[in-house]
PDB file of C-alpha atoms in Angstrom:
ATOM      1  CA  MET A1412      33.581  -2.567 -20.497  1.00 75.00           C
ATOM      2  CA  SER A1413      30.692  -4.937 -19.405  1.00 87.00           C
ATOM      3  CA  MET A1414      29.085  -3.730 -16.128  1.00 96.00           C
ATOM      4  CA  LYS A1415      29.771  -5.654 -13.390  1.00 98.00           C
ATOM      5  CA  HIS A1416      27.198  -6.369  -9.850  1.00 98.00           C
ATOM      6  CA  LEU A1417      28.301  -7.961  -7.042  1.00 98.00           C
ATOM      7  CA  TYR A1418      26.222 -10.450  -4.680  1.00 98.00           C
ATOM      8  CA  ILE A1419      26.643 -10.377  -1.061  1.00 98.00           C
ATOM      9  CA  SER A1420      25.804 -13.675   0.702  1.00 98.00           C
ATOM     10  CA  PRO A1421      26.099 -14.117   4.232  1.00 98.00           C
ATOM     11  CA  HIS A1422      26.629 -17.692   3.933  1.00 97.00           C
ATOM     12  CA  PHE A1423      27.386 -20.079   0.735  1.00 96.00           C
ATOM     13  CA  ASP A1424      23.618 -20.730  -0.184  1.00 95.00           C
ATOM     14  CA  ASP A1425      22.237 -17.810   0.079  1.00 97.00           C
ATOM     15  CA  VAL A1426      22.598 -15.944  -2.901  1.00 98.00           C
ATOM     16  CA  VAL A1427      21.950 -18.876  -4.937  1.00 97.00           C
ATOM     17  CA  PHE A1428      18.927 -20.133  -3.415  1.00 96.00           C
ATOM     18  CA  SER A1429      17.730 -16.416  -3.381  1.00 97.00           C
ATOM     19  CA  CYS A1430      19.175 -14.949  -7.024  1.00 98.00           C
ATOM     20  CA  ALA A1431      19.746 -17.806  -9.311  1.00 97.00           C
ATOM     21  CA  GLY A1432      17.232 -16.431 -11.869  1.00 96.00           C
ATOM     22  CA  LYS A1433      18.644 -12.801 -11.917  1.00 97.00           C
ATOM     23  CA  ILE A1434      22.632 -13.823 -11.980  1.00 98.00           C
ATOM     24  CA  MET A1435      21.597 -15.771 -14.917  1.00 97.00           C
ATOM     25  CA  GLN A1436      20.291 -12.860 -16.300  1.00 96.00           C
ATOM     26  CA  ASP A1437      22.870 -10.817 -16.035  1.00 98.00           C
ATOM     27  CA  VAL A1438      25.247 -13.519 -17.360  1.00 97.00           C
ATOM     28  CA  GLU A1439      23.226 -13.206 -20.492  1.00 96.00           C
ATOM     29  CA  ALA A1440      23.597  -9.720 -20.785  1.00 97.00           C
ATOM     30  CA  GLY A1441      26.975  -9.850 -20.295  1.00 97.00           C
ATOM     31  CA  ILE A1442      27.556  -8.466 -16.910  1.00 98.00           C
ATOM     32  CA  ASP A1443      30.496  -9.756 -15.253  1.00 98.00           C
ATOM     33  CA  VAL A1444      28.925 -11.415 -11.492  1.00 98.00           C
ATOM     34  CA  THR A1445      30.744 -11.660  -8.494  1.00 98.00           C
ATOM     35  CA  VAL A1446      28.978 -13.524  -5.404  1.00 98.00           C
ATOM     36  CA  VAL A1447      30.868 -12.650  -2.309  1.00 98.00           C
ATOM     37  CA  THR A1448      30.103 -14.788   0.916  1.00 98.00           C
ATOM     38  CA  VAL A1449      30.696 -13.067   4.298  1.00 98.00           C
ATOM     39  CA  PHE A1450      30.593 -15.633   6.866  1.00 98.00           C
ATOM     40  CA  SER A1451      32.545 -18.596   5.648  1.00 97.00           C
ATOM     41  CA  LYS A1452      34.136 -20.143   8.134  1.00 96.00           C
ATOM     42  CA  GLY A1453      32.772 -23.021  10.443  1.00 94.00           C
ATOM     43  CA  ASP A1454      33.899 -26.610  11.026  1.00 94.00           C
ATOM     44  CA  ASP A1455      35.017 -28.920   9.105  1.00 94.00           C
ATOM     45  CA  SER A1456      31.996 -29.211   6.947  1.00 93.00           C
ATOM     46  CA  TYR A1457      32.620 -26.026   5.335  1.00 95.00           C
ATOM     47  CA  ALA A1458      35.209 -26.927   3.049  1.00 96.00           C
ATOM     48  CA  GLN A1459      32.489 -29.647   1.481  1.00 96.00           C
ATOM     49  CA  ARG A1460      29.993 -26.425   1.680  1.00 96.00           C
ATOM     50  CA  LEU A1461      32.345 -24.172  -0.072  1.00 97.00           C
ATOM     51  CA  ALA A1462      33.024 -27.118  -2.864  1.00 97.00           C
ATOM     52  CA  GLU A1463      29.497 -27.147  -3.079  1.00 97.00           C
ATOM     53  CA  ASN A1464      29.413 -23.161  -3.482  1.00 98.00           C
ATOM     54  CA  ILE A1465      31.883 -23.756  -6.187  1.00 98.00           C
ATOM     55  CA  ARG A1466      29.820 -26.018  -8.071  1.00 98.00           C
ATOM     56  CA  ALA A1467      26.485 -23.851  -8.122  1.00 98.00           C
ATOM     57  CA  LEU A1468      28.436 -20.435  -9.247  1.00 98.00           C
ATOM     58  CA  ASP A1469      29.782 -22.580 -12.105  1.00 98.00           C
ATOM     59  CA  LEU A1470      26.730 -23.618 -13.260  1.00 98.00           C
ATOM     60  CA  LEU A1471      25.573 -19.891 -13.337  1.00 98.00           C
ATOM     61  CA  GLN A1472      28.869 -18.691 -14.458  1.00 98.00           C
ATOM     62  CA  ALA A1473      29.230 -16.449 -11.687  1.00 98.00           C
ATOM     63  CA  ARG A1474      32.420 -15.736  -9.959  1.00 98.00           C
ATOM     64  CA  GLY A1475      32.985 -16.332  -5.887  1.00 98.00           C
ATOM     65  CA  LEU A1476      35.089 -14.978  -3.397  1.00 98.00           C
ATOM     66  CA  GLU A1477      34.762 -15.599   0.354  1.00 98.00           C
ATOM     67  CA  LEU A1478      35.697 -12.741   3.177  1.00 98.00           C
ATOM     68  CA  GLY A1479      36.351 -14.906   6.035  1.00 96.00           C
ATOM     69  CA  PHE A1480      33.928 -14.167   9.220  1.00 97.00           C
ATOM     70  CA  GLU A1481      32.830 -16.950  11.209  1.00 97.00           C
ATOM     71  CA  ASP A1482      29.500 -18.386  10.942  1.00 97.00           C
ATOM     72  CA  ALA A1483      27.351 -17.381  14.344  1.00 96.00           C
ATOM     73  CA  PRO A1484      27.414 -20.568  16.205  1.00 94.00           C
ATOM     74  CA  PHE A1485      30.842 -20.390  15.748  1.00 95.00           C
ATOM     75  CA  ARG A1486      31.612 -17.150  16.558  1.00 94.00           C
ATOM     76  CA  HIS A1487      29.954 -16.275  19.812  1.00 91.00           C
ATOM     77  CA  SER A1488      28.244 -19.251  21.937  1.00 91.00           C
ATOM     78  CA  ALA A1489      25.205 -16.468  22.152  1.00 91.00           C
ATOM     79  CA  TYR A1490      23.846 -17.883  19.265  1.00 94.00           C
ATOM     80  CA  CYS A1491      23.298 -21.144  20.469  1.00 92.00           C
ATOM     81  CA  ASP A1492      19.440 -21.602  19.519  1.00 93.00           C
ATOM     82  CA  PHE A1493      16.465 -20.505  16.968  1.00 93.00           C
ATOM     83  CA  ARG A1494      15.341 -17.942  19.359  1.00 95.00           C
ATOM     84  CA  SER A1495      19.182 -16.041  19.909  1.00 95.00           C
ATOM     85  CA  LEU A1496      19.486 -16.282  16.351  1.00 95.00           C
ATOM     86  CA  ILE A1497      16.567 -15.243  14.602  1.00 95.00           C
ATOM     87  CA  LEU A1498      14.908 -13.080  17.264  1.00 94.00           C
ATOM     88  CA  GLU A1499      17.097 -11.557  19.826  1.00 92.00           C
ATOM     89  CA  ASP A1500      19.391  -8.989  19.226  1.00 91.00           C
ATOM     90  CA  ILE A1501      22.683  -9.267  17.734  1.00 92.00           C
ATOM     91  CA  ALA A1502      24.871  -9.747  20.513  1.00 91.00           C
ATOM     92  CA  ALA A1503      27.077  -7.122  22.164  1.00 89.00           C
ATOM     93  CA  ALA A1504      30.560  -9.170  21.025  1.00 86.00           C
ATOM     94  CA  ASP A1505      29.225  -8.491  17.185  1.00 92.00           C
ATOM     95  CA  ALA A1506      28.955  -4.283  17.601  1.00 85.00           C
ATOM     96  CA  ALA A1507      31.523  -4.066  15.507  1.00 92.00           C
ATOM     97  CA  VAL A1508      31.047  -6.186  12.442  1.00 95.00           C
ATOM     98  CA  VAL A1509      28.514  -4.162  10.775  1.00 95.00           C
ATOM     99  CA  ALA A1510      31.780  -1.176  10.266  1.00 95.00           C
ATOM    100  CA  THR A1511      33.972  -3.769   9.859  1.00 96.00           C
ATOM    101  CA  LEU A1512      32.235  -5.440   7.418  1.00 97.00           C
ATOM    102  CA  ALA A1513      30.698  -2.510   5.550  1.00 97.00           C
ATOM    103  CA  THR A1514      34.478  -1.255   5.253  1.00 97.00           C
ATOM    104  CA  GLN A1515      35.221  -4.419   3.339  1.00 98.00           C
ATOM    105  CA  LEU A1516      32.084  -4.465   1.180  1.00 98.00           C
ATOM    106  CA  ARG A1517      33.530  -0.644   0.264  1.00 98.00           C
ATOM    107  CA  GLY A1518      36.814  -1.764  -0.640  1.00 97.00           C
ATOM    108  CA  LEU A1519      35.423  -5.111  -2.335  1.00 97.00           C
ATOM    109  CA  VAL A1520      33.625  -2.419  -4.522  1.00 98.00           C
ATOM    110  CA  CYS A1521      36.202  -0.382  -5.038  1.00 97.00           C
ATOM    111  CA  ASP A1522      39.168  -2.798  -6.226  1.00 97.00           C
ATOM    112  CA  LEU A1523      36.628  -4.954  -8.732  1.00 97.00           C
ATOM    113  CA  SER A1524      34.700  -1.530 -10.027  1.00 97.00           C
ATOM    114  CA  ILE A1525      31.293  -2.791  -9.007  1.00 98.00           C
ATOM    115  CA  ASP A1526      28.384  -1.185 -10.509  1.00 98.00           C
ATOM    116  CA  ARG A1527      25.454  -2.597  -8.707  1.00 98.00           C
ATOM    117  CA  VAL A1528      25.024  -4.462  -5.113  1.00 98.00           C
ATOM    118  CA  TYR A1529      22.859  -6.968  -3.931  1.00 98.00           C
ATOM    119  CA  ALA A1530      22.252  -7.570  -0.628  1.00 98.00           C
ATOM    120  CA  PRO A1531      19.696  -9.746   1.473  1.00 98.00           C
ATOM    121  CA  LEU A1532      16.452  -7.937   3.076  1.00 97.00           C
ATOM    122  CA  ALA A1533      17.183 -10.158   6.044  1.00 97.00           C
ATOM    123  CA  VAL A1534      13.499 -12.129   5.708  1.00 96.00           C
ATOM    124  CA  GLY A1535      13.447 -14.820   8.412  1.00 94.00           C
ATOM    125  CA  THR A1536      15.948 -12.357  10.246  1.00 95.00           C
ATOM    126  CA  HIS A1537      18.897 -14.443  11.112  1.00 96.00           C
ATOM    127  CA  VAL A1538      21.703 -13.080  12.508  1.00 97.00           C
ATOM    128  CA  ASP A1539      24.460 -12.899   9.985  1.00 98.00           C
ATOM    129  CA  HIS A1540      21.282 -11.835   7.358  1.00 98.00           C
ATOM    130  CA  ARG A1541      20.331  -8.697   9.540  1.00 97.00           C
ATOM    131  CA  LEU A1542      24.059  -7.915  10.030  1.00 97.00           C
ATOM    132  CA  CYS A1543      24.724  -7.831   6.388  1.00 98.00           C
ATOM    133  CA  PHE A1544      22.000  -6.333   6.058  1.00 97.00           C
ATOM    134  CA  SER A1545      22.759  -3.358   8.148  1.00 95.00           C
ATOM    135  CA  ALA A1546      26.453  -3.111   6.800  1.00 96.00           C
ATOM    136  CA  SER A1547      25.371  -2.837   3.300  1.00 97.00           C
ATOM    137  CA  LEU A1548      23.249   0.085   4.442  1.00 93.00           C
ATOM    138  CA  HIS A1549      25.831   1.918   5.921  1.00 92.00           C
ATOM    139  CA  ALA A1550      28.524   1.505   3.360  1.00 95.00           C
ATOM    140  CA  ASP A1551      26.899   3.864   0.448  1.00 91.00           C
ATOM    141  CA  LEU A1552      27.341   1.044  -1.958  1.00 96.00           C
ATOM    142  CA  PRO A1553      26.407   1.732  -5.371  1.00 96.00           C
ATOM    143  CA  LYS A1554      22.777   1.105  -6.719  1.00 96.00           C
ATOM    144  CA  LEU A1555      21.728  -0.899  -3.735  1.00 97.00           C
ATOM    145  CA  SER A1556      18.674  -3.659  -3.926  1.00 98.00           C
ATOM    146  CA  PHE A1557      17.822  -5.761  -1.389  1.00 98.00           C
ATOM    147  CA  TYR A1558      16.908  -9.732  -2.552  1.00 98.00           C
ATOM    148  CA  GLU A1559      14.398 -11.820  -0.851  1.00 97.00           C
ATOM    149  CA  ASP A1560      16.191 -14.744   1.319  1.00 98.00           C
ATOM    150  CA  ARG A1561      14.674 -18.070   0.274  1.00 95.00           C
ATOM    151  CA  PRO A1562      14.155 -20.315   1.567  1.00 93.00           C
ATOM    152  CA  TYR A1563      12.615 -17.904   4.139  1.00 95.00           C
ATOM    153  CA  ALA A1564      10.896 -15.740   1.507  1.00 95.00           C
ATOM    154  CA  LEU A1565       9.115 -18.667   0.448  1.00 94.00           C
ATOM    155  CA  CYS A1566       6.693 -18.569   3.553  1.00 93.00           C
ATOM    156  CA  SER A1567       3.103 -16.705   3.166  1.00 90.00           C
ATOM    157  CA  GLY A1568       3.821 -13.563   4.880  1.00 90.00           C
ATOM    158  CA  ALA A1569       7.678 -13.856   5.398  1.00 92.00           C
ATOM    159  CA  VAL A1570       8.328 -10.817   3.221  1.00 92.00           C
ATOM    160  CA  GLU A1571       5.510  -8.525   4.617  1.00 88.00           C
ATOM    161  CA  ALA A1572       6.889  -9.046   8.602  1.00 89.00           C
ATOM    162  CA  ARG A1573      10.241  -8.010   7.611  1.00 91.00           C
ATOM    163  CA  LEU A1574       9.323  -4.794   6.057  1.00 89.00           C
ATOM    164  CA  TYR A1575       6.877  -3.916   8.731  1.00 86.00           C
ATOM    165  CA  GLN A1576       9.479  -4.680  11.248  1.00 86.00           C
ATOM    166  CA  LEU A1577      11.676  -2.060   9.297  1.00 88.00           C
ATOM    167  CA  GLY A1578       9.101   0.331   9.589  1.00 85.00           C
ATOM    168  CA  ALA A1579       8.971   0.480   5.661  1.00 86.00           C
ATOM    169  CA  ARG A1580       6.188   2.267   4.057  1.00 81.00           C
ATOM    170  CA  PRO A1581       5.044   2.088   0.142  1.00 77.00           C
ATOM    171  CA  ASP A1582       6.659   4.402  -2.023  1.00 70.00           C
ATOM    172  CA  PRO A1583       3.609   6.950  -2.800  1.00 66.00           C
ATOM    173  CA  VAL A1584       4.865   7.101  -6.204  1.00 64.00           C
ATOM    174  CA  ALA A1585       4.858   2.789  -6.884  1.00 58.00           C
ATOM    175  CA  GLU A1586       2.291   1.233  -8.685  1.00 52.00           C
ATOM    176  CA  ASN A1587       1.198  -1.272  -6.610  1.00 57.00           C
ATOM    177  CA  HIS A1588       1.186  -0.960  -3.027  1.00 61.00           C
ATOM    178  CA  THR A1589      -0.212  -4.830  -2.929  1.00 59.00           C
ATOM    179  CA  TRP A1590       2.961  -6.171  -0.528  1.00 59.00           C
ATOM    180  CA  TYR A1591       1.705  -3.740   2.663  1.00 64.00           C
ATOM    181  CA  ARG A1592      -0.607  -5.361   5.093  1.00 61.00           C
ATOM    182  CA  TYR A1593      -0.817  -4.312   8.466  1.00 56.00           C
ATOM    183  CA  PRO A1594      -0.687  -7.732  10.630  1.00 59.00           C
ATOM    184  CA  THR A1595      -4.154  -7.593  12.384  1.00 60.00           C
ATOM    185  CA  ASP A1596      -3.940 -11.111  11.699  1.00 73.00           C
ATOM    186  CA  ILE A1597      -0.323 -13.312  12.232  1.00 85.00           C
ATOM    187  CA  ALA A1598      -2.330 -16.403  12.928  1.00 88.00           C
ATOM    188  CA  PRO A1599      -1.640 -17.380   9.259  1.00 89.00           C
ATOM    189  CA  TYR A1600       1.863 -16.223   8.667  1.00 91.00           C
ATOM    190  CA  LEU A1601       2.702 -18.092  12.248  1.00 93.00           C
ATOM    191  CA  GLN A1602       0.886 -21.382  10.729  1.00 93.00           C
ATOM    192  CA  ALA A1603       2.641 -21.252   7.453  1.00 93.00           C
ATOM    193  CA  LEU A1604       5.758 -20.721   9.489  1.00 94.00           C
ATOM    194  CA  SER A1605       5.265 -23.542  11.649  1.00 94.00           C
ATOM    195  CA  GLN A1606       5.423 -26.038   8.000  1.00 92.00           C
ATOM    196  CA  MET A1607       9.354 -24.542   7.302  1.00 92.00           C
ATOM    197  CA  SER A1608      10.990 -26.870   6.816  1.00 89.00           C
ATOM    198  CA  TYR A1609      14.013 -25.008   9.017  1.00 90.00           C
ATOM    199  CA  VAL A1610      12.083 -24.247  11.541  1.00 93.00           C
ATOM    200  CA  GLN A1611      10.529 -27.786  12.235  1.00 90.00           C
ATOM    201  CA  GLN A1612      14.307 -29.108  12.563  1.00 88.00           C
ATOM    202  CA  TYR A1613      15.639 -25.989  14.290  1.00 90.00           C
ATOM    203  CA  LEU A1614      12.230 -25.219  16.549  1.00 91.00           C
ATOM    204  CA  PRO A1615       9.982 -28.399  17.124  1.00 86.00           C
ATOM    205  CA  GLY A1616       6.728 -28.681  18.213  1.00 86.00           C
ATOM    206  CA  GLY A1617       6.309 -27.368  22.539  1.00 91.00           C
ATOM    207  CA  GLU A1618       6.932 -24.973  25.077  1.00 94.00           C
ATOM    208  CA  ALA A1619       9.765 -23.513  22.692  1.00 93.00           C
ATOM    209  CA  ARG A1620       8.318 -22.595  20.036  1.00 95.00           C
ATOM    210  CA  VAL A1621       5.105 -20.777  21.718  1.00 95.00           C
ATOM    211  CA  ALA A1622       7.754 -18.807  23.487  1.00 96.00           C
ATOM    212  CA  CYS A1623       8.775 -17.951  19.617  1.00 96.00           C
ATOM    213  CA  PHE A1624       6.208 -17.321  18.364  1.00 95.00           C
ATOM    214  CA  ASP A1625       4.639 -14.935  20.977  1.00 94.00           C
ATOM    215  CA  LEU A1626       8.104 -13.317  20.504  1.00 92.00           C
ATOM    216  CA  ILE A1627       7.182 -13.041  16.841  1.00 91.00           C
ATOM    217  CA  SER A1628       3.663 -12.164  17.866  1.00 89.00           C
ATOM    218  CA  ALA A1629       4.284  -9.232  19.833  1.00 87.00           C
ATOM    219  CA  SER A1630       7.082  -7.578  17.274  1.00 83.00           C
ATOM    220  CA  LEU A1631       4.170  -7.406  15.076  1.00 83.00           C
ATOM    221  CA  GLU A1632       1.640  -5.766  17.244  1.00 76.00           C
ATOM    222  CA  GLN A1633       4.164  -3.040  18.327  1.00 71.00           C
ATOM    223  CA  ALA A1634       3.337  -0.090  15.846  1.00 55.00           C
ATOM    224  CA  SER A1635       6.964   0.199  13.748  1.00 60.00           C
ATOM    225  CA  GLU A1636       8.795   3.717  12.811  1.00 64.00           C
ATOM    226  CA  GLN A1637       8.337   4.580   9.215  1.00 58.00           C
ATOM    227  CA  GLY A1638      11.869   4.031   8.808  1.00 80.00           C
ATOM    228  CA  TYR A1639      11.951   4.138   4.945  1.00 87.00           C
ATOM    229  CA  GLN A1640       9.548   4.061   1.869  1.00 87.00           C
ATOM    230  CA  ALA A1641       9.987   0.509  -0.220  1.00 89.00           C
ATOM    231  CA  HIS A1642       9.314   0.003  -3.680  1.00 89.00           C
ATOM    232  CA  PHE A1643      10.443  -3.321  -5.387  1.00 90.00           C
ATOM    233  CA  GLN A1644      10.703  -4.773  -8.853  1.00 91.00           C
ATOM    234  CA  HIS A1645       9.902  -8.514 -10.023  1.00 89.00           C
ATOM    235  CA  TYR A1646      12.177 -10.310 -12.665  1.00 93.00           C
ATOM    236  CA  ASP A1647       9.909 -13.626 -14.218  1.00 92.00           C
ATOM    237  CA  PHE A1648      11.724 -16.658 -15.431  1.00 91.00           C
ATOM    238  CA  GLY A1649      11.084 -19.631 -17.582  1.00 89.00           C
ATOM    239  CA  GLN A1650      11.515 -23.340 -17.763  1.00 90.00           C
ATOM    240  CA  ASP A1651      14.916 -23.107 -18.419  1.00 92.00           C
ATOM    241  CA  GLU A1652      15.942 -20.692 -15.943  1.00 93.00           C
ATOM    242  CA  PHE A1653      13.946 -22.295 -13.477  1.00 92.00           C
ATOM    243  CA  SER A1654      15.494 -25.869 -14.610  1.00 93.00           C
ATOM    244  CA  LEU A1655      18.990 -24.361 -14.283  1.00 95.00           C
ATOM    245  CA  ALA A1656      18.322 -22.895 -10.983  1.00 94.00           C
ATOM    246  CA  GLN A1657      17.078 -26.208  -9.680  1.00 92.00           C
ATOM    247  CA  ARG A1658      20.492 -27.696 -10.330  1.00 94.00           C
ATOM    248  CA  ALA A1659      22.282 -25.080  -8.600  1.00 95.00           C
ATOM    249  CA  TYR A1660      20.508 -25.255  -5.675  1.00 92.00           C
ATOM    250  CA  GLY A1661      20.959 -28.955  -6.005  1.00 91.00           C
ATOM    251  CA  ALA A1662      24.364 -28.391  -5.680  1.00 94.00           C
ATOM    252  CA  TYR A1663      24.121 -28.057  -2.197  1.00 94.00           C
ATOM    253  CA  ALA A1664      23.404 -31.296  -0.762  1.00 91.00           C
ATOM    254  CA  SER A1665      24.969 -30.742   2.564  1.00 90.00           C
ATOM    255  CA  GLN A1666      21.913 -28.381   3.244  1.00 85.00           C
ATOM    256  CA  GLN A1667      18.830 -30.055   1.858  1.00 79.00           C
ATOM    257  CA  ARG A1668      17.559 -31.963   4.759  1.00 72.00           C
ATOM    258  CA  VAL A1669      18.082 -29.418   7.240  1.00 74.00           C
ATOM    259  CA  PHE A1670      17.385 -26.318   5.605  1.00 75.00           C
ATOM    260  CA  VAL A1671      14.796 -26.729   2.562  1.00 73.00           C
ATOM    261  CA  GLY A1672      13.653 -30.242   3.252  1.00 76.00           C
ATOM    262  CA  THR A1673      13.559 -31.891  -0.237  1.00 80.00           C
ATOM    263  CA  PHE A1674      14.743 -29.637  -3.326  1.00 78.00           C
ATOM    264  CA  ALA A1675      11.545 -30.850  -4.970  1.00 83.00           C
ATOM    265  CA  HIS A1676       9.468 -29.551  -2.338  1.00 85.00           C
ATOM    266  CA  ASN A1677      11.731 -26.296  -2.511  1.00 84.00           C
ATOM    267  CA  ALA A1678      10.771 -26.039  -6.376  1.00 87.00           C
ATOM    268  CA  GLU A1679       7.058 -26.737  -5.354  1.00 89.00           C
ATOM    269  CA  MET A1680       7.258 -23.533  -2.778  1.00 91.00           C
ATOM    270  CA  SER A1681       8.569 -21.560  -5.729  1.00 91.00           C
ATOM    271  CA  VAL A1682       6.142 -22.259  -8.021  1.00 89.00           C
ATOM    272  CA  GLU A1683       3.262 -21.327  -5.235  1.00 90.00           C
ATOM    273  CA  TYR A1684       5.511 -18.391  -4.485  1.00 91.00           C
ATOM    274  CA  ALA A1685       5.420 -17.227  -7.927  1.00 90.00           C
ATOM    275  CA  GLN A1686       2.022 -17.593  -8.499  1.00 86.00           C
ATOM    276  CA  ARG A1687       0.945 -15.842  -4.680  1.00 85.00           C
ATOM    277  CA  ILE A1688       3.111 -12.705  -5.712  1.00 82.00           C
ATOM    278  CA  ARG A1689       2.278 -12.434  -9.220  1.00 79.00           C
ATOM    279  CA  ALA A1690      -1.574 -13.355  -9.447  1.00 64.00           C
ATOM    280  CA  GLY A1691      -2.354  -9.742 -10.154  1.00 51.00           C
ATOM    281  CA  ALA A1692      -0.082  -9.432 -13.316  1.00 53.00           C
ATOM    282  CA  ASN A1693       0.440 -12.757 -14.740  1.00 51.00           C
ATOM    283  CA  GLY A1694      -0.593 -15.738 -12.555  1.00 51.00           C
ATOM    284  CA  GLN A1695       1.060 -17.909 -14.881  1.00 61.00           C
ATOM    285  CA  SER A1696       4.317 -17.329 -13.295  1.00 68.00           C
ATOM    286  CA  LEU A1697       7.056 -20.155 -12.767  1.00 75.00           C
ATOM    287  CA  PHE A1698       9.429 -18.482 -11.079  1.00 88.00           C
ATOM    288  CA  THR A1699       9.743 -15.117  -9.759  1.00 93.00           C
ATOM    289  CA  GLU A1700      12.423 -13.185  -8.077  1.00 95.00           C
ATOM    290  CA  ARG A1701      11.431  -9.936  -6.538  1.00 95.00           C
ATOM    291  CA  TYR A1702      14.059  -7.081  -5.659  1.00 97.00           C
ATOM    292  CA  TRP A1703      13.397  -3.983  -3.298  1.00 95.00           C
ATOM    293  CA  GLN A1704      15.050  -0.211  -2.771  1.00 94.00           C
ATOM    294  CA  LEU A1705      14.550   1.185   0.591  1.00 93.00           C
ATOM    295  CA  ASN A1706      14.632   4.810   0.722  1.00 87.00           C
ATOM    296  CA  GLU A1707      14.884   6.956   3.340  1.00 77.00           C
ATOM    297  CA  TRP A1708      11.808   8.415   5.251  1.00 70.00           C
ATOM    298  CA  ASN A1709      11.730  11.900   6.588  1.00 59.00           C
ATOM    299  CA  GLY A1710      15.445  11.919   6.981  1.00 49.00           C
ATOM    300  CA  CYS A1711      15.573   8.973   9.640  1.00 51.00           C
ATOM    301  CA  VAL A1712      18.074   6.467   7.591  1.00 44.00           C
ATOM    302  CA  LYS A1713      20.107   9.379   6.691  1.00 42.00           C
ATOM    303  CA  GLU A1714      20.366  10.361   9.740  1.00 41.00           C
ATOM    304  CA  ASN A1715      20.671   6.615  11.248  1.00 43.00           C
ATOM    305  CA  ASN A1716      23.711   6.463   8.313  1.00 41.00           C
ATOM    306  CA  LYS A1717      25.259  10.018   9.714  1.00 40.00           C
ATOM    307  CA  GLN A1718      25.871   7.971  12.904  1.00 40.00           C
ATOM    308  CA  GLN A1719      26.843   5.093  11.966  1.00 40.00           C
ATOM    309  CA  ARG A1720      29.814   6.396   9.864  1.00 36.00           C
ATOM    310  CA  ALA A1721      30.495   8.591  13.081  1.00 36.00           C
ATOM    311  CA  GLY A1722      30.743   5.689  14.846  1.00 37.00           C
ATOM    312  CA  ASP A1723      33.017   3.908  11.962  1.00 37.00           C
ATOM    313  CA  ARG A1724      35.635   6.667  12.488  1.00 34.00           C
ATOM    314  CA  SER A1725      35.503   6.824  16.014  1.00 31.00           C
TER     315      SER A1725
END
């Protein structure tokens, strides 16, 4: 019987943008791959987005499922702009989403006999990605790893910022601690962030951007509780996988202008990212993905999970 892996995608494009190489590797190894899209309802354009997702997953030989939760802007009026989607606390109306989603994910894992699960790390901190991250942690999913959400993760410093905000610290037995960097100077990160296509589209320069960047600065200047021990695993891929991944990315034509700019530019950023994070081991990497494991730190995460499960039962 073949192994079965589940990839959790907040929206239709997130897993393919972030995990195309690993999915190809899984399929090549004979692993059955299912991609479940959580927030798969919106306006009339979502029929096109579903069709795009089907084409992309067909290219990667993966199966797609949809849970039918509404995308944030359609779910609640509180999510009306960049600040509310990316930087602010989750709306009170979404208080039950984590518990509901965790229950559905547990049921899906059981029904499909899933052996391993990949969930978003929520790099970029979009509210729907944060909800998927929290639900995945609280659902006790088998062999859970977290992928780096693209294109957000392609921004230099974005992954480090997310890990720092989570209170993640290096696993003492890990060989490589170079990912961990206290953000004493976040100006380079903010400069890189300002060049991202989704920021230029949804947060043009001006007072609103200044205010949002001030919030980001404040969040990184505050000391974080040490909640997790973190370690990662790289997966490097060659030209053939890179080319197929680009074809799969290209299936999401509706997302090109507002989300990734041009797919050619996105490809350039993917190469730059691979060279940046793999310079110490393989500076010639063309296509790299990185996956994280988060383990409890001094019981903090375990206790939080207990409290969440108690809330689920109430």
